[in-house]
Short mmCIF file of C-alpha atoms and ligand atoms in Angstrom, two decimals:
data_model
loop_
_atom_site.label_atom_id
_atom_site.label_comp_id
_atom_site.label_asym_id
_atom_site.label_seq_id
_atom_site.Cartn_x
_atom_site.Cartn_y
_atom_site.Cartn_z
CA MET W 1 -19.76 16.22 -22.73
CA ILE W 2 -22.77 14.20 -21.58
CA VAL W 3 -22.90 10.56 -22.58
CA SER W 4 -26.45 9.80 -21.47
CA SER W 5 -29.03 11.05 -19.07
CA VAL W 6 -29.39 9.42 -15.61
CA GLY W 7 -30.27 12.45 -13.50
CA LYS W 8 -29.83 16.16 -13.80
CA PHE W 9 -27.00 16.54 -11.30
CA VAL W 10 -25.13 13.51 -12.62
CA ASP W 11 -25.04 15.13 -16.05
CA ILE W 12 -23.98 18.49 -14.64
CA PHE W 13 -21.29 16.95 -12.46
CA GLU W 14 -19.87 14.88 -15.31
CA GLU W 15 -19.71 17.94 -17.51
CA LYS W 16 -17.92 19.97 -14.82
CA ILE W 17 -15.40 17.24 -14.02
CA ALA W 18 -14.60 16.79 -17.71
CA GLU W 19 -14.12 20.53 -18.03
CA TYR W 20 -11.95 20.85 -14.90
CA THR W 21 -9.67 17.92 -15.75
CA GLY W 22 -9.53 18.76 -19.44
CA SER W 23 -10.76 15.34 -20.52
CA ASN W 24 -13.37 14.94 -23.25
CA PHE W 25 -15.65 12.68 -21.20
CA ALA W 26 -16.46 11.86 -17.59
CA VAL W 27 -18.68 9.04 -16.32
CA ALA W 28 -19.71 9.23 -12.66
CA THR W 29 -19.87 6.02 -10.62
CA THR W 30 -20.77 4.86 -7.11
CA ASN W 31 -17.15 5.04 -5.93
CA GLY W 32 -13.54 4.93 -7.04
CA THR W 33 -13.32 1.16 -6.71
CA SER W 34 -16.21 0.61 -9.15
CA ALA W 35 -14.62 3.15 -11.52
CA LEU W 36 -11.39 1.11 -11.40
CA HIS W 37 -13.29 -2.14 -11.97
CA ILE W 38 -15.08 -0.75 -15.03
CA SER W 39 -11.88 0.80 -16.41
CA LEU W 40 -10.15 -2.58 -16.24
CA LEU W 41 -13.12 -4.30 -17.91
CA LEU W 42 -13.07 -1.65 -20.65
CA SER W 43 -9.40 -2.47 -21.17
CA ASP W 44 -10.41 -6.10 -21.73
CA VAL W 45 -8.70 -7.28 -18.53
CA SER W 46 -10.12 -10.75 -17.92
CA LEU W 47 -9.54 -14.13 -16.29
CA GLY W 48 -5.86 -15.01 -16.09
CA ASP W 49 -4.55 -11.68 -17.38
CA GLU W 50 -1.90 -9.70 -15.53
CA VAL W 51 -1.93 -6.04 -14.53
CA ILE W 52 1.13 -4.12 -13.39
CA THR W 53 0.72 -1.85 -10.38
CA GLN W 54 2.60 -0.61 -7.32
CA PRO W 55 2.49 -2.44 -3.94
CA LEU W 56 2.39 0.92 -2.18
CA THR W 57 -1.25 1.81 -2.76
CA PHE W 58 -4.68 1.57 -1.19
CA ILE W 59 -6.14 -1.94 -1.39
CA ALA W 60 -8.88 -0.85 -3.84
CA THR W 61 -6.41 -0.76 -6.77
CA CYS W 62 -5.62 -4.45 -6.33
CA ASN W 63 -9.14 -5.52 -5.37
CA ALA W 64 -10.42 -4.15 -8.68
CA ILE W 65 -7.78 -6.17 -10.56
CA SER W 66 -8.93 -9.29 -8.67
CA TYR W 67 -12.61 -8.63 -9.48
CA CYS W 68 -11.67 -9.17 -13.15
CA GLY W 69 -10.04 -12.53 -12.37
CA ALA W 70 -6.67 -10.99 -13.16
CA ASN W 71 -3.46 -10.96 -11.11
CA PRO W 72 -1.35 -7.96 -10.23
CA ILE W 73 2.41 -7.72 -10.74
CA PHE W 74 4.09 -5.43 -8.23
CA ILE W 75 6.73 -2.99 -9.46
CA ASP W 76 8.68 -0.65 -7.21
CA VAL W 77 7.93 3.04 -6.63
CA ASP W 78 10.14 6.09 -7.13
CA LYS W 79 11.99 7.70 -4.25
CA GLU W 80 10.99 11.11 -5.66
CA THR W 81 7.27 10.54 -6.15
CA MET W 82 6.11 7.45 -4.17
CA GLY W 83 4.39 6.45 -7.44
CA LEU W 84 5.26 3.67 -9.90
CA SER W 85 8.88 3.97 -11.04
CA PRO W 86 9.32 4.18 -14.83
CA ASP W 87 12.91 2.95 -14.38
CA SER W 88 11.79 -0.18 -12.53
CA LEU W 89 8.93 -0.70 -14.99
CA ASN W 90 11.26 -0.46 -17.96
CA TYR W 91 13.78 -2.82 -16.39
CA PHE W 92 11.12 -5.38 -15.46
CA LEU W 93 9.63 -5.39 -18.95
CA SER W 94 13.00 -5.54 -20.68
CA GLU W 95 13.81 -8.67 -18.63
CA ASN W 96 10.39 -10.33 -18.55
CA ALA W 97 8.24 -9.22 -21.46
CA VAL W 98 7.96 -10.41 -25.03
CA ILE W 99 5.60 -8.99 -27.63
CA LYS W 100 3.65 -11.48 -29.75
CA ASN W 101 0.64 -10.67 -31.96
CA ASN W 102 0.69 -7.10 -30.72
CA GLN W 103 0.27 -8.24 -27.09
CA CYS W 104 2.68 -8.21 -24.21
CA PHE W 105 3.43 -11.64 -22.70
CA ASN W 106 5.14 -12.31 -19.38
CA LYS W 107 7.96 -14.79 -20.11
CA THR W 108 7.81 -16.23 -16.59
CA THR W 109 4.08 -16.96 -16.43
CA GLY W 110 3.13 -17.07 -20.11
CA LYS W 111 0.22 -14.74 -19.30
CA ILE W 112 -0.75 -11.51 -21.08
CA ILE W 113 0.23 -8.28 -19.33
CA LYS W 114 -2.84 -6.32 -20.33
CA ALA W 115 -2.76 -3.12 -18.34
CA CYS W 116 -0.71 -0.97 -16.02
CA VAL W 117 -2.24 1.01 -13.15
CA PRO W 118 0.10 3.56 -11.58
CA MET W 119 -1.19 5.61 -8.65
CA HIS W 120 -0.55 9.28 -7.78
CA THR W 121 0.28 8.77 -4.12
CA PHE W 122 -1.18 11.29 -1.65
CA GLY W 123 -1.88 13.59 -4.62
CA HIS W 124 1.76 13.75 -5.76
CA SER W 125 2.03 13.00 -9.45
CA CYS W 126 4.11 10.03 -10.54
CA ARG W 127 6.36 10.33 -13.64
CA ILE W 128 3.36 9.60 -15.79
CA SER W 129 4.69 10.71 -19.21
CA GLU W 130 7.62 8.28 -18.99
CA ILE W 131 5.29 5.51 -17.80
CA LYS W 132 3.00 6.17 -20.77
CA GLU W 133 5.89 5.91 -23.23
CA ILE W 134 6.92 2.55 -21.81
CA CYS W 135 3.34 1.23 -21.83
CA ASP W 136 2.90 2.31 -25.46
CA LYS W 137 6.13 0.59 -26.44
CA TYR W 138 5.05 -2.68 -24.78
CA LYS W 139 1.38 -2.55 -25.95
CA ILE W 140 0.11 -2.25 -22.39
CA ILE W 141 -3.03 -0.20 -21.69
CA LEU W 142 -2.47 2.60 -19.20
CA ILE W 143 -5.13 3.26 -16.56
CA GLU W 144 -4.33 5.91 -13.94
CA ASP W 145 -5.53 5.51 -10.38
CA ALA W 146 -5.99 9.24 -9.76
CA ALA W 147 -8.32 8.60 -6.80
CA GLU W 148 -6.18 10.81 -4.56
CA SER W 149 -5.15 13.44 -7.08
CA LEU W 150 -8.08 15.60 -8.17
CA GLY W 151 -6.44 19.03 -8.54
CA SER W 152 -2.94 17.63 -9.19
CA PHE W 153 -1.16 18.30 -12.46
CA TYR W 154 1.92 16.97 -14.24
CA ASN W 155 3.52 19.44 -16.65
CA GLY W 156 0.30 21.43 -16.51
CA LYS W 157 -1.90 18.47 -17.52
CA HIS W 158 -4.34 16.99 -15.01
CA THR W 159 -3.46 13.61 -13.52
CA GLY W 160 -5.71 10.86 -14.84
CA THR W 161 -5.68 12.28 -18.39
CA PHE W 162 -2.45 10.65 -19.62
CA GLY W 163 -3.69 7.08 -19.85
CA SER W 164 -6.58 5.76 -21.92
CA LEU W 165 -8.69 5.91 -18.74
CA GLY W 166 -8.32 7.71 -15.41
CA VAL W 167 -10.13 7.08 -12.14
CA LEU W 168 -11.17 9.59 -9.47
CA SER W 169 -12.69 8.98 -6.02
CA PHE W 170 -15.00 11.19 -3.99
CA ASN W 171 -14.99 9.05 -0.87
CA GLY W 172 -15.43 10.87 2.45
CA ASN W 173 -11.68 11.28 2.99
CA LYS W 174 -10.85 12.62 -0.48
CA ILE W 175 -10.34 16.26 -1.51
CA ILE W 176 -13.99 16.67 -2.51
CA THR W 177 -16.72 14.26 -1.47
CA GLY W 178 -20.36 13.51 -2.09
CA GLY W 179 -20.42 11.13 0.84
CA GLY W 180 -19.16 8.67 -1.74
CA GLY W 181 -18.64 8.59 -5.46
CA GLY W 182 -16.18 8.00 -8.24
CA CYS W 183 -15.57 8.90 -11.84
CA ILE W 184 -13.95 7.59 -15.00
CA ILE W 185 -12.32 10.19 -17.25
CA THR W 186 -11.29 9.55 -20.83
CA ASP W 187 -10.81 11.26 -24.19
CA ASN W 188 -12.21 8.25 -26.03
CA GLU W 189 -15.90 8.56 -26.86
CA ALA W 190 -16.45 4.84 -27.46
CA LEU W 191 -14.93 3.99 -24.06
CA ALA W 192 -17.02 6.68 -22.35
CA LYS W 193 -20.22 5.35 -23.93
CA LYS W 194 -19.36 1.80 -22.93
CA ALA W 195 -18.51 2.96 -19.39
CA LYS W 196 -21.91 4.59 -19.08
CA HIS W 197 -23.59 1.46 -20.47
CA LEU W 198 -21.75 -0.95 -18.14
CA THR W 199 -22.32 1.18 -15.03
CA THR W 200 -26.08 1.43 -15.72
CA THR W 201 -26.95 -2.31 -15.95
CA ALA W 202 -26.26 -2.35 -19.71
CA LYS W 203 -29.85 -1.31 -20.39
CA VAL W 204 -30.72 -0.73 -24.01
CA PRO W 205 -32.21 2.78 -24.24
CA HIS W 206 -35.96 2.56 -24.75
CA LYS W 207 -38.93 4.59 -23.50
CA TRP W 208 -40.51 1.71 -21.59
CA GLU W 209 -38.84 -1.63 -22.30
CA TYR W 210 -36.31 -3.25 -19.98
CA THR W 211 -33.80 -4.97 -22.22
CA HIS W 212 -30.13 -5.50 -21.43
CA ASP W 213 -27.51 -6.60 -23.92
CA MET W 214 -24.73 -7.75 -21.58
CA ILE W 215 -24.00 -8.37 -17.90
CA GLY W 216 -23.90 -4.86 -16.53
CA TYR W 217 -23.39 -3.30 -13.13
CA ASN W 218 -25.38 -0.95 -10.95
CA TYR W 219 -22.47 1.41 -10.47
CA ARG W 220 -24.36 4.58 -11.37
CA MET W 221 -23.73 7.56 -9.11
CA PRO W 222 -26.97 8.50 -7.32
CA ASN W 223 -28.27 11.94 -8.28
CA LEU W 224 -28.15 12.99 -4.60
CA ASN W 225 -24.39 12.39 -4.38
CA ALA W 226 -23.93 14.23 -7.68
CA ALA W 227 -25.82 17.25 -6.29
CA LEU W 228 -23.49 17.40 -3.28
CA LEU W 229 -20.45 16.93 -5.48
CA THR W 230 -21.47 19.66 -7.88
CA SER W 231 -21.45 22.13 -5.01
CA GLN W 232 -18.22 20.69 -3.57
CA LEU W 233 -16.53 21.14 -6.92
CA GLU W 234 -17.30 24.85 -6.76
CA ASN W 235 -15.17 24.98 -3.59
CA LEU W 236 -12.29 22.96 -5.01
CA LYS W 237 -10.11 26.02 -5.62
CA SER W 238 -10.44 27.12 -2.01
CA PHE W 239 -9.86 23.54 -0.71
CA LEU W 240 -6.70 23.39 -2.83
CA SER W 241 -5.38 26.65 -1.47
CA SER W 242 -6.11 25.56 2.14
CA LYS W 243 -4.31 22.27 1.48
CA ARG W 244 -1.31 24.14 0.10
CA ASN W 245 -1.27 26.48 3.11
CA ILE W 246 -1.33 23.52 5.50
CA ALA W 247 1.52 21.92 3.56
CA LEU W 248 3.54 25.16 3.72
CA ALA W 249 2.98 25.40 7.47
CA TYR W 250 4.15 21.80 7.96
CA LYS W 251 7.14 22.41 5.72
CA GLU W 252 8.13 25.43 7.79
CA PHE W 253 7.58 23.55 11.06
CA PHE W 254 9.65 20.53 10.04
CA LYS W 255 12.45 22.43 8.32
CA ASP W 256 15.01 22.19 11.11
CA LYS W 257 13.80 18.87 12.48
CA PRO W 258 15.30 15.49 11.63
CA TYR W 259 12.45 14.43 9.34
CA ILE W 260 11.87 14.97 5.65
CA PHE W 261 8.62 16.68 4.72
CA ILE W 262 7.35 15.29 1.42
CA GLU W 263 6.99 18.06 -1.18
CA GLU W 264 5.52 18.06 -4.65
CA PRO W 265 7.82 16.38 -7.19
CA VAL W 266 9.48 18.35 -10.01
CA ASN W 267 7.33 19.27 -13.03
CA SER W 268 4.17 18.82 -11.03
CA GLN W 269 1.60 20.63 -8.96
CA SER W 270 0.21 18.56 -6.07
CA ASN W 271 -3.16 18.93 -4.42
CA TYR W 272 -1.38 18.13 -1.11
CA TRP W 273 -4.30 15.84 -0.27
CA LEU W 274 -2.43 14.07 2.51
CA ASN W 275 0.74 15.43 4.09
CA ALA W 276 3.53 13.11 5.13
CA ILE W 277 6.96 13.08 6.74
CA ILE W 278 9.75 10.54 6.51
CA PHE W 279 11.65 9.27 9.57
CA LYS W 280 15.20 7.99 9.76
CA ASP W 281 14.04 4.44 10.52
CA LYS W 282 11.06 2.33 11.55
CA GLU W 283 11.90 2.52 15.25
CA GLU W 284 11.78 6.32 15.37
CA ARG W 285 8.68 6.34 13.20
CA ASP W 286 6.87 3.91 15.49
CA SER W 287 7.73 5.83 18.64
CA PHE W 288 6.40 9.03 17.01
CA LEU W 289 3.16 7.19 16.13
CA HIS W 290 2.80 6.03 19.74
CA GLU W 291 3.53 9.43 21.21
CA THR W 292 1.24 11.45 18.94
CA ASN W 293 -1.67 9.01 19.07
CA SER W 294 -1.48 8.77 22.87
CA LYS W 295 -1.77 12.57 22.96
CA GLY W 296 -4.82 12.56 20.68
CA VAL W 297 -3.03 13.73 17.51
CA MET W 298 -4.14 11.47 14.68
CA THR W 299 -1.06 10.32 12.80
CA ARG W 300 -0.95 7.17 10.68
CA PRO W 301 1.61 4.97 8.93
CA MET W 302 1.25 4.31 5.22
CA TRP W 303 -0.64 1.26 3.99
CA THR W 304 0.79 -2.20 4.61
CA LEU W 305 2.44 -3.13 1.30
CA ILE W 306 -0.12 -5.09 -0.71
CA ASN W 307 2.35 -7.92 -1.45
CA LYS W 308 2.46 -8.54 2.33
CA LEU W 309 -1.28 -9.23 2.53
CA SER W 310 -2.32 -12.90 2.55
CA MET W 311 -4.48 -12.58 -0.60
CA PHE W 312 -1.54 -11.27 -2.64
CA LYS W 313 1.38 -13.12 -1.05
CA ASP W 314 2.09 -15.25 -4.16
CA THR W 315 2.13 -12.27 -6.53
CA GLN W 316 5.11 -11.75 -8.83
CA CYS W 317 7.19 -8.87 -7.45
CA ASP W 318 9.99 -6.73 -8.72
CA ASN W 319 12.68 -5.60 -6.30
CA LEU W 320 10.58 -3.45 -3.96
CA ASP W 321 13.33 -1.60 -2.08
CA ASN W 322 11.80 1.88 -2.29
CA ALA W 323 8.30 0.68 -1.43
CA ARG W 324 9.65 -1.07 1.69
CA TRP W 325 11.73 1.98 2.58
CA PHE W 326 8.63 4.23 2.52
CA ALA W 327 6.38 1.71 4.26
CA ASP W 328 8.78 1.63 7.24
CA ARG W 329 9.35 5.36 7.54
CA VAL W 330 6.36 7.44 6.47
CA VAL W 331 3.83 9.06 8.78
CA ASN W 332 0.72 10.82 7.51
CA LEU W 333 -0.19 14.04 9.28
CA PRO W 334 -3.64 15.56 9.85
CA SER W 335 -4.41 17.39 6.59
CA SER W 336 -8.08 18.39 6.59
CA PRO W 337 -8.74 21.94 5.30
CA ILE W 338 -10.67 22.59 8.52
CA ILE W 339 -7.59 22.23 10.77
CA HIS W 340 -6.06 25.55 11.77
CA SER W 341 -2.49 25.96 10.71
C1 PLP A 1 -9.72 6.12 -2.21
C2 PLP A 1 -8.94 5.31 -3.16
C3 PLP A 1 -9.55 4.40 -4.05
C4 PLP A 1 -10.97 3.97 -3.99
O1 PLP A 1 -11.93 4.86 -3.88
P1 PLP A 1 -13.34 4.55 -3.17
O2 PLP A 1 -14.15 5.69 -3.65
O3 PLP A 1 -13.10 4.55 -1.70
O4 PLP A 1 -13.82 3.23 -3.67
C5 PLP A 1 -8.77 3.76 -4.99
N1 PLP A 1 -7.45 3.96 -5.03
C6 PLP A 1 -6.83 4.78 -4.18
C7 PLP A 1 -5.37 4.95 -4.31
C8 PLP A 1 -7.54 5.47 -3.21
O5 PLP A 1 -6.88 6.28 -2.35
#
C-alpha cells in the first residue's frame, strides 16, 4: 500500500516489496543504514537509551544505534543460526532487567532498554519467533535487521515481518540492488506514515508551500534507484534459485572435507546470500585465507566483532563465546549468481 507519492517508481517498488514480503507497508529509503536509523527513531530510541543487538553483525547496525545517541548491549549469537540467541537474551534479561512503568530498565546502568535489533546473518534466519516472545514479555520493541535476508523465510513468514519494523538493504553487494537503497517494512500504518514523513524532510503536504513540522531527514530513495530495483525485483526468483544452486554445489564440494558448510537453519528457508564454511581453528582458517587470496580467489573472514572496535569497547557485553567462535573460524566464499558452479 502506498503511503505517499514521491515518484512513480518509488511507489511501485514499495508496493511490490510490501506484496513480496507480506507486510502491509513498505517505505523506501536511501540505504539500509538510514532505514535502521529511522526505525530506531520511530521506536523512540533516544539519548541515553540502550538497544540490544549482536556483536556479530555489519557495523551499520551499531552505527544507527549511535546516531540516536543510544548505546548497544551485545548479546551472544546462536551456534545454529549465527543470529541473536534467544537463550542468551532471556538469560541476560532475567539477570539484568526490571520492568517499571511498562518499560524495561537495565539494573546495572539504570538506563531504559528500548529496543532489540537481531540480524539474519548471511540470509540465515535467526530464531525470531522466540526472540519476539521475549521482547514482548520485557516490553522491548523488536526491530529486525533483515538487510541481508530478502527472500529468506522463517516458518513460511518473511524475515523482517516479525518485529514492529523490519529493515532491508539494496546495497551493491545485496541480493537485489539499485546501486544503493533500503526499505522499512511494517504492518503498522501510523509507523509507515511517520517513516515516510521523517525520510522526506518532514514536509507538510501542500501544493506549493514549504513547511516542515519536525526535524526530518533526506532519506528518500531516488526514483532512479527505484526504477532499477523494480526490475531487479522481477528477477529475484531466479537470483534465489541461482544462490541455492551455488550453495548446493559448495555443500557437495565440502562434504568430505574437514570444514563445515553452513546450511539453512531448521524451520527456515535461506536466500543463501553469502556462503560460508567453518574451520577447525583460527590458524587453519587464516592459512586458507592466505592461500586462496594469493591465488586470486576472493575469500573473506567475517566482520571483526563490534565490541572489539574502539568506538564500542566500553559496551556492556554478555558472554560472547559463540560470536568469538564464529569470528575466528568462518570464511565467506564467492557467492555471486554470476559465478559458474
Ligand atoms: C548491508 C547491511 C546494512 C546496511 O545497508 P546499507 O544499504 O549498506 O546502508 C545493515 N545491516 C547489515 C547486517 C548489512 O549487511
